[in-house]
Short mmCIF file of C-alpha atoms in Angstrom, two decimals:
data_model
loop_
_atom_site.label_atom_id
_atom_site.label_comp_id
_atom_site.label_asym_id
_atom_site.label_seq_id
_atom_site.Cartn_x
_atom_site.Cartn_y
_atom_site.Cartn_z
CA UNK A 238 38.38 -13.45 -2.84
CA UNK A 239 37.61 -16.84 -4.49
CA UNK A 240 33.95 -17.58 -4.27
CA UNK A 241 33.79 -21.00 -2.21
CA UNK A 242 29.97 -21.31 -2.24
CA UNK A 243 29.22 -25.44 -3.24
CA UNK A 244 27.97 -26.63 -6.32
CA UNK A 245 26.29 -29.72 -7.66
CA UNK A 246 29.66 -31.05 -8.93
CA UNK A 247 31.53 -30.58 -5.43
CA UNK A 248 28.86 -32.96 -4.55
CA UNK A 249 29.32 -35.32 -6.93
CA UNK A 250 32.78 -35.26 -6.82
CA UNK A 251 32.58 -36.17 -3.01
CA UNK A 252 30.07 -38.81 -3.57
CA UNK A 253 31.97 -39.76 -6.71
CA UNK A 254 28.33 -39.71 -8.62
CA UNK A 255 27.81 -37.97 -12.38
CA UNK A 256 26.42 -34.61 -12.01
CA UNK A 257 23.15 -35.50 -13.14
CA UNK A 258 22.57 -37.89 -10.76
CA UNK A 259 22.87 -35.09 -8.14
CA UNK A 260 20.93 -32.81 -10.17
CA UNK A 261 18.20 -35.46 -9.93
CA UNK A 262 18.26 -36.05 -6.44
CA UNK A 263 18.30 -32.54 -5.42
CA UNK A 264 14.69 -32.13 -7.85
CA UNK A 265 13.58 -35.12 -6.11
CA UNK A 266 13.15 -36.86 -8.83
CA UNK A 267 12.00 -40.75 -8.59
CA UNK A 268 14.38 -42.91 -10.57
CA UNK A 269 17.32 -42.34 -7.74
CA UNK A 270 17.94 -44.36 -5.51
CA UNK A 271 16.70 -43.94 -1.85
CA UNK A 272 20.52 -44.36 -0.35
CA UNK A 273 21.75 -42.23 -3.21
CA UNK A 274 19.23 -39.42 -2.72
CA UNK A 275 20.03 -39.55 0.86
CA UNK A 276 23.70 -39.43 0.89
CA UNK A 277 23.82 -36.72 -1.74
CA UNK A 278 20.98 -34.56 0.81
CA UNK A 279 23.55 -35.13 3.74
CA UNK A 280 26.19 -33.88 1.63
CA UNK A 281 24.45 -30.83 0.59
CA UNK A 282 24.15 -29.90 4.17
CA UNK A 283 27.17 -30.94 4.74
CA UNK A 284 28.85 -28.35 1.91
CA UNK A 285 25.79 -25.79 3.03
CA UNK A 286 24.79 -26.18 -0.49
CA UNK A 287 22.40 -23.66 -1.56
CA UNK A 288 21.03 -23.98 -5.39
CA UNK A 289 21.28 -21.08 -8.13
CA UNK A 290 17.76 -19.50 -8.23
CA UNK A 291 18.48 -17.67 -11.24
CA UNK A 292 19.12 -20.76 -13.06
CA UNK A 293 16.28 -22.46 -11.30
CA UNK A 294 13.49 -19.71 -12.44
CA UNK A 295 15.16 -19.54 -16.10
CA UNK A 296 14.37 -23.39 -16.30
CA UNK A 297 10.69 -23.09 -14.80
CA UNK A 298 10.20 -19.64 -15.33
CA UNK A 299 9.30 -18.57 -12.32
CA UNK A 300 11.18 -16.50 -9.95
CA UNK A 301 8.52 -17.10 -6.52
CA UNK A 302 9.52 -13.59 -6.04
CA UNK A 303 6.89 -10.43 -5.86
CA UNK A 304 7.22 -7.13 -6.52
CA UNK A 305 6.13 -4.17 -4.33
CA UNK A 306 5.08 -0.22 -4.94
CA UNK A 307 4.42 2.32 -2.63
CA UNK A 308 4.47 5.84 -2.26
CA UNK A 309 6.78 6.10 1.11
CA UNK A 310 7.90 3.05 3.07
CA UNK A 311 7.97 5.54 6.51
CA UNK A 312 4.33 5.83 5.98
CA UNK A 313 3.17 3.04 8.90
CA UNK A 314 -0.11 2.47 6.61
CA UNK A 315 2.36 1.17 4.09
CA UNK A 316 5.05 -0.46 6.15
CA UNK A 317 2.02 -2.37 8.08
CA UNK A 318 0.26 -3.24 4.53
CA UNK A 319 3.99 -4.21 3.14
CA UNK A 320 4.35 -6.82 6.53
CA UNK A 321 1.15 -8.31 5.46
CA UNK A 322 2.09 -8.78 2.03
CA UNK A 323 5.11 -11.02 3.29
CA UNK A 324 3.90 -12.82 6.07
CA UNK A 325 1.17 -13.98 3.69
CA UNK A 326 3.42 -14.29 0.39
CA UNK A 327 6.21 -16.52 2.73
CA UNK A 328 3.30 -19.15 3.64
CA UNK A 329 2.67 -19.21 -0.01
CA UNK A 330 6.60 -19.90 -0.67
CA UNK A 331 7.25 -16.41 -2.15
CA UNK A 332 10.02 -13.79 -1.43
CA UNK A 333 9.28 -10.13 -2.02
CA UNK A 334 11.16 -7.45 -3.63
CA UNK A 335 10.19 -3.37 -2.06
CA UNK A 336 10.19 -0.21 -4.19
CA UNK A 337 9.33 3.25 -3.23
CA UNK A 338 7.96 5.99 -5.71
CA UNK A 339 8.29 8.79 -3.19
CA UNK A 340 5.24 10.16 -4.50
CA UNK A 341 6.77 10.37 -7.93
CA UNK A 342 4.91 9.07 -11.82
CA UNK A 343 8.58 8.78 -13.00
CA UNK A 344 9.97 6.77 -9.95
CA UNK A 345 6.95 4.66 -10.33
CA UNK A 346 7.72 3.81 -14.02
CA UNK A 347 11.18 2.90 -13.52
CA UNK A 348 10.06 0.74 -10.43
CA UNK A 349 7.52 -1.46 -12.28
CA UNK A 350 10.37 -1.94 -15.71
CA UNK A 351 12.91 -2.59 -13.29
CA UNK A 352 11.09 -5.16 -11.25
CA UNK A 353 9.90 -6.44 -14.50
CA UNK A 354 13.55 -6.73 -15.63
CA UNK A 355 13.90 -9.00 -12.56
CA UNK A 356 11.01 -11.26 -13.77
CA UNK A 357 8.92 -11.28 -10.69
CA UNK A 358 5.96 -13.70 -10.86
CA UNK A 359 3.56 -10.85 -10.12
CA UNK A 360 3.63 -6.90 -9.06
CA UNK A 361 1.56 -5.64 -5.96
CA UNK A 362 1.06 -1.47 -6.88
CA UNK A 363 0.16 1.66 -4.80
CA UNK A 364 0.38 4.35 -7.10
CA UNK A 365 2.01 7.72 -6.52
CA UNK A 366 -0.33 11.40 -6.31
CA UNK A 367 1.19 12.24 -9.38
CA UNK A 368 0.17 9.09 -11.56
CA UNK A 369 -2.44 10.20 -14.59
CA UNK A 370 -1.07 7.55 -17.11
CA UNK A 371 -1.17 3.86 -16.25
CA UNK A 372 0.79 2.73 -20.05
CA UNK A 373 3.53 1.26 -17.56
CA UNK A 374 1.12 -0.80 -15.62
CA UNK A 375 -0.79 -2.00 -19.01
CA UNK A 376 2.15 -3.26 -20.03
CA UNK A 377 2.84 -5.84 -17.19
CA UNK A 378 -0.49 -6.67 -18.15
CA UNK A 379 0.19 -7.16 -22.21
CA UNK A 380 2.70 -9.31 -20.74
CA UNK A 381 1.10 -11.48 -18.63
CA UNK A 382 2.42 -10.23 -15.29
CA UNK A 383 -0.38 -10.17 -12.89
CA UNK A 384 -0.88 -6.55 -11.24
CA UNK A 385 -2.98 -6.20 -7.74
CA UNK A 386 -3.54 -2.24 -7.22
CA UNK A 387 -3.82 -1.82 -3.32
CA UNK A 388 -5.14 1.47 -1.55
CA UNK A 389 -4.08 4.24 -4.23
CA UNK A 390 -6.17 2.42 -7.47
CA UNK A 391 -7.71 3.43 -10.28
CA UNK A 392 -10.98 2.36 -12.16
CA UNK A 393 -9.16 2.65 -15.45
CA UNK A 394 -7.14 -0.75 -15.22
CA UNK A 395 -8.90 -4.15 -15.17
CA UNK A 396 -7.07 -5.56 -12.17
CA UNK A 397 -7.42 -6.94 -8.92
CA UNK A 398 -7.79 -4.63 -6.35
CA UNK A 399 -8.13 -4.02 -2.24
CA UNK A 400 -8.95 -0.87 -1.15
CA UNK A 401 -10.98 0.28 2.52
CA UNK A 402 -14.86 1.60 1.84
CA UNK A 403 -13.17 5.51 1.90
CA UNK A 404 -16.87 6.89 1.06
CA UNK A 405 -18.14 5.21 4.26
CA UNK A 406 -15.16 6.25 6.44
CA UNK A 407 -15.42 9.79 5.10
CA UNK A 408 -19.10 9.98 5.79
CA UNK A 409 -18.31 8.86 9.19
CA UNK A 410 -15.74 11.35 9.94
CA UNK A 411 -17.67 14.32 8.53
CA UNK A 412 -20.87 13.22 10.80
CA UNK A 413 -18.88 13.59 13.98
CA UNK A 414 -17.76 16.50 12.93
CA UNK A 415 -21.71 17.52 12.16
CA UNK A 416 -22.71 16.08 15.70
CA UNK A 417 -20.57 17.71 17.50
CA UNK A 418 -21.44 21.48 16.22
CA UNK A 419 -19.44 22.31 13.54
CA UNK A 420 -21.14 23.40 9.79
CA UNK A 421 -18.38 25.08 8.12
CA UNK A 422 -16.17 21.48 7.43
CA UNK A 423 -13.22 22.14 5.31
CA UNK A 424 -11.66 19.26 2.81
CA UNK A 425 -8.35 19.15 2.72
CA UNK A 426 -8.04 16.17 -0.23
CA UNK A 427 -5.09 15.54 -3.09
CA UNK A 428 -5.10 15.57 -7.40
CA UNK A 429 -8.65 15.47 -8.78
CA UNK A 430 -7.57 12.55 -10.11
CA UNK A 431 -6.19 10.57 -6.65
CA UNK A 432 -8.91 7.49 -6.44
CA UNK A 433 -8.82 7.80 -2.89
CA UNK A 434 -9.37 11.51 -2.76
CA UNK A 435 -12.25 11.75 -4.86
CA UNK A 436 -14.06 8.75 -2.92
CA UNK A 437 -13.25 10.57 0.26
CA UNK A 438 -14.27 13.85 -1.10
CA UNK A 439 -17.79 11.96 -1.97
CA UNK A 440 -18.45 10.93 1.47
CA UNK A 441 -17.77 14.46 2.72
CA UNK A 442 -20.49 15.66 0.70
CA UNK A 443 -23.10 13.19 1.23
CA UNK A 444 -22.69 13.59 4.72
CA UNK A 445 -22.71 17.76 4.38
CA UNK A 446 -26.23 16.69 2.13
CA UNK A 447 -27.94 14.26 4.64
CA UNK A 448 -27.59 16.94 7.56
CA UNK A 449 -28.71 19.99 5.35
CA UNK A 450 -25.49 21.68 5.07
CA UNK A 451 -24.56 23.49 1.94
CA UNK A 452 -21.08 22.65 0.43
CA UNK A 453 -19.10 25.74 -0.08
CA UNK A 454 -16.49 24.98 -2.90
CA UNK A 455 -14.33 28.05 -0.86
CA UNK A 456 -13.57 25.12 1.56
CA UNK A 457 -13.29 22.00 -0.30
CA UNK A 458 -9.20 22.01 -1.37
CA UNK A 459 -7.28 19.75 -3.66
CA UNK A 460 -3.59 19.37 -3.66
CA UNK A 461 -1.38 18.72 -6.26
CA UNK A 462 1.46 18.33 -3.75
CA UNK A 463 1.15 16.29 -0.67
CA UNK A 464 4.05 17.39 1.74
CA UNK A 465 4.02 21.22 2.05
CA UNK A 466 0.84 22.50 -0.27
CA UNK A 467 -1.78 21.54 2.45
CA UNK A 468 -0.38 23.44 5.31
CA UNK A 469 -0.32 26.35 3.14
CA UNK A 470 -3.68 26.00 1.82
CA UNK A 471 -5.00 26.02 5.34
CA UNK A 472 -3.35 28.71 6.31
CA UNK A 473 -5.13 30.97 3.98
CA UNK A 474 -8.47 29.44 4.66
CA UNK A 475 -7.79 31.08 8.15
CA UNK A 476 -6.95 34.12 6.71
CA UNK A 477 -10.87 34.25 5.52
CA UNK A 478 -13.60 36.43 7.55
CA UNK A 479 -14.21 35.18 10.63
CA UNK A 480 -17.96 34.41 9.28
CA UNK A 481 -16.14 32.23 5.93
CA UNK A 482 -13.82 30.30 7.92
CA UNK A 483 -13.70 26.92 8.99
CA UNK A 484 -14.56 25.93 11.91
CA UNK A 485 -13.46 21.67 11.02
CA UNK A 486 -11.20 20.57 8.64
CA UNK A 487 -11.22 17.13 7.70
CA UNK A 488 -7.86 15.50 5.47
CA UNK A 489 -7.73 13.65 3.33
CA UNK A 490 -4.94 11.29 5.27
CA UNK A 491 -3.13 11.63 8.55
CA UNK A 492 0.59 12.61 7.14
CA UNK A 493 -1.41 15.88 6.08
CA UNK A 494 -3.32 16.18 9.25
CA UNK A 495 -0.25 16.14 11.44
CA UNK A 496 1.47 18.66 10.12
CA UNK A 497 -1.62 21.10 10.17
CA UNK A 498 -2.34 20.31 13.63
CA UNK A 499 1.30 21.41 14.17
CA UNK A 500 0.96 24.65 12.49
CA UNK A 501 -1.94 25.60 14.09
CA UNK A 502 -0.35 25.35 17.54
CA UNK A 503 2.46 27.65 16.27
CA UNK A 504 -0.10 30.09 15.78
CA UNK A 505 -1.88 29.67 19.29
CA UNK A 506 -5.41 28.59 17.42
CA UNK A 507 -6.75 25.78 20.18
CA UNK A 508 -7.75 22.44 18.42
CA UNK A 509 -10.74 21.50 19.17
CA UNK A 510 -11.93 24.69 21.07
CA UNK A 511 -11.34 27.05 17.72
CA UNK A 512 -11.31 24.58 15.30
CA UNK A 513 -11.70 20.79 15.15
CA UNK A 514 -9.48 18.55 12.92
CA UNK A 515 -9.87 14.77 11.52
CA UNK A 516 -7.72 12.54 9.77
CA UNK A 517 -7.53 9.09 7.92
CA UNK A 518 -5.40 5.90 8.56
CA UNK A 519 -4.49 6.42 12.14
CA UNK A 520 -0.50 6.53 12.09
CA UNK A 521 0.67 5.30 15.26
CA UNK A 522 2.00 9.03 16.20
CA UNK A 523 -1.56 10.09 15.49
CA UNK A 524 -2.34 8.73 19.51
CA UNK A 525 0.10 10.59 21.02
CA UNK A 526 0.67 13.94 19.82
CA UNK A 527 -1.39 16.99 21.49
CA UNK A 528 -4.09 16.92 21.00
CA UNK A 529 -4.39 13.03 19.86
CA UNK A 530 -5.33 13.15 16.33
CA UNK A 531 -8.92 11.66 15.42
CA UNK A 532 -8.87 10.04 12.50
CA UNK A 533 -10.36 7.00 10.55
CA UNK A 534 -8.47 3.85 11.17
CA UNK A 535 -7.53 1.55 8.15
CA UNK A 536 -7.01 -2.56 8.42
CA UNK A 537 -3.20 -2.22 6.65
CA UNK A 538 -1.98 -5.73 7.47
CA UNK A 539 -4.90 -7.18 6.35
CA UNK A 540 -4.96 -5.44 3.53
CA UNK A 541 -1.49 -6.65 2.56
CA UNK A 542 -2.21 -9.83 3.01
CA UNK A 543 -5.36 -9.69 0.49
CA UNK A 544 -3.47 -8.52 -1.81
CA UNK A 545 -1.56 -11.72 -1.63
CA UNK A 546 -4.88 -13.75 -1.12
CA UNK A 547 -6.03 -11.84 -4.78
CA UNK A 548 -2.72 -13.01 -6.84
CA UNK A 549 -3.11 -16.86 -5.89
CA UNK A 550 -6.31 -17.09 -6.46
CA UNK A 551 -5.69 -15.30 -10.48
CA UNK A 552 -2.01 -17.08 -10.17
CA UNK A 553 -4.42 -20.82 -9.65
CA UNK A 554 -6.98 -20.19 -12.54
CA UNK A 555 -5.49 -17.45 -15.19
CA UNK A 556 -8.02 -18.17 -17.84
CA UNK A 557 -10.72 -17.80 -15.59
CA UNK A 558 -10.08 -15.30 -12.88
CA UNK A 559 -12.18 -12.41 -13.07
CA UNK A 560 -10.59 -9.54 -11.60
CA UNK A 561 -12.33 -8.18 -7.93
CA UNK A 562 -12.26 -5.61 -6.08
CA UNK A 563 -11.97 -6.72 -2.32
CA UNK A 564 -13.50 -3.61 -0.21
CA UNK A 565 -12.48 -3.40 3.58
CA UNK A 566 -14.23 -1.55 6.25
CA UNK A 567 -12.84 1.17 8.66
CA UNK A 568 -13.41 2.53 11.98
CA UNK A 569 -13.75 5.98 13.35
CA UNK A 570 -11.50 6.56 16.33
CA UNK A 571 -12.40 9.40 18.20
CA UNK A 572 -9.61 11.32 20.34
CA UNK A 573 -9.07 14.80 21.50
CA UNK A 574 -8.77 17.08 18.02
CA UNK A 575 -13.06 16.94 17.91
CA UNK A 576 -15.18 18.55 20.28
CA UNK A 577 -17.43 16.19 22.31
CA UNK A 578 -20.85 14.95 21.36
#
């Protein structure tokens, strides 16, 4: 079928005007003539004239279009952060572009050259559990394209970055677990090199240290796999002596906590009567399972739209921007999988 979309010359020809006169008008530029710029506006509604963007951004290069990378769309943390990102990137007269990794370094990679093939103005990252290397994301830098790490970061780039305090909320979580009787806390955390897992894993610690409680290494997992490895991990820290097993397990993010909550009702161990569980970013599910999941709540939308906030303010002042890191508090909400204080 015959594409039938206008163009500046069907324009001209119905206005019987050169093409650069129409070109002109359309920019707004101020040597046309009032009625001239007016009738050719009219007749570019009239036609439903839309203008060639790719031409457009090869002329000015710039596309006003951002790129996005995260580890699973499903995940609500990332599909909340990922609506902040637009509503805040469409006020600013940007369009975005959405990539997943699905937890994948080689996903990732061909995300960030492919979005980078596109030429988008800037590139908004939360990097997959298996990321080690960041070459790919030096490279947008080497280049020029501004990078804003979100959530999943790492110290090793000199970027912008927005991230929640995950020490703080980890200590928080750990210290209801304290007050409300338990001692033997398991971790259940990711990679030993996941940014957020390590941070978390410090706050479980420091709060184990300011009530007196000795870490035991027996219960502090990391795993290299974040869909199935945790369920089995826990399963053979139940398999320890009664005396050696825990009696709280806190994860490192509620997509792992779910699933262990759901294995141990399959095998008739009572949450929080046997053992208490806590996770982190409060998934909408996490309120309405059984038990109802405590966990530590994350500000995702407003994250998202920081991120934005970051790349204007580097996009406005390139030579002088000096790269922050924008740090975001949490909140402990406290449902059913914990014992009572």
């Amino acid at each position: 079928m015959k594409n039938t979309q206008a163009t500046i010359r069907d324009i001209a020809i119905k206005l019987n005007i050169s093409i650069s006169t129409v070109s002109r008008a359309l920019r707004g530029a101020p040597d046309v003539n009032p009625e001239t710029k007016k009738a050719v506006l009219e007749m570019a509604e009239k036609l439903h004239y839309e203008p060639n963007r790719v031409a457009q951004s090869l002329r000015i290069k710039r596309t006003n279009t951002l790129g996005i990378i995260v580890p699973e769309i499903a995940l609500h943390f990332f599909s909340s952060a990922i609506s902040g990102m637009q509503e805040e990137a469409s006020h600013h007269g940007y369009s975005i572009m959405i990539c997943q990794s699905l937890e994948s370094y080689e996903t990732e990679k061909q995300n960030v050259h492919m979005l980078a093939a596109n030429r988008v103005d800037g590139m908004f990252i939360s990097m997959s559990s298996e990321t080690k290397d960041y070459a790919h994301i030096q490279q947008l830098l080497n280049k020029n394209i501004p990078v804003v790490l979100f959530d999943r970061v790492t110290d090793s780039l000199q970027v912008a970055k927005v991230v929640v305090d995950d020490h703080d909320g980890a200590f928080k979580a750990v210290e209801h677990l304290i007050k409300t009787g338990c001692r033997r806390i398991a971790y259940i955390g990711g990679p030993l090199t996941f940014y957020i897992s390590n941070q978390r894993k410090r706050g479980y610690l420091d709060a184990l240290k300011q009530y007196n409680i000795a870490p035991d290494e027996e219960l502090i997992v990391h795993c290299q796999e974040l869909h199935h490895e945790p369920v089995e991990r826990v399963k053979r820290l139940l398999q320890l002596p009664p005396d050696k097993r825990p009696d709280a397990l806190f994860c490192l993010n509620d997509p792992i906590a779910l699933p262990v909550l759901q294995m141990l009702k399959e095998q008739s161990i009572r949450v929080p009567e046997d053992i208490s569980v806590v996770g982190f970013t409060n998934e909408p599910v996490s309120g309405f399972i059984e038990p109802s999941l405590t966990t530590v709540s994350q500000p995702s939308h407003e994250m998202g739209k920081k991120a934005i906030e970051l790349f204007i303010q580097q996009n406005q002042d390139l030579d002088n921007f000096i790269p922050a890191t924008e740090v975001m508090k949490t909140t402990l909400v406290v449902r059913n999988s914990t014992r009572k204080i």
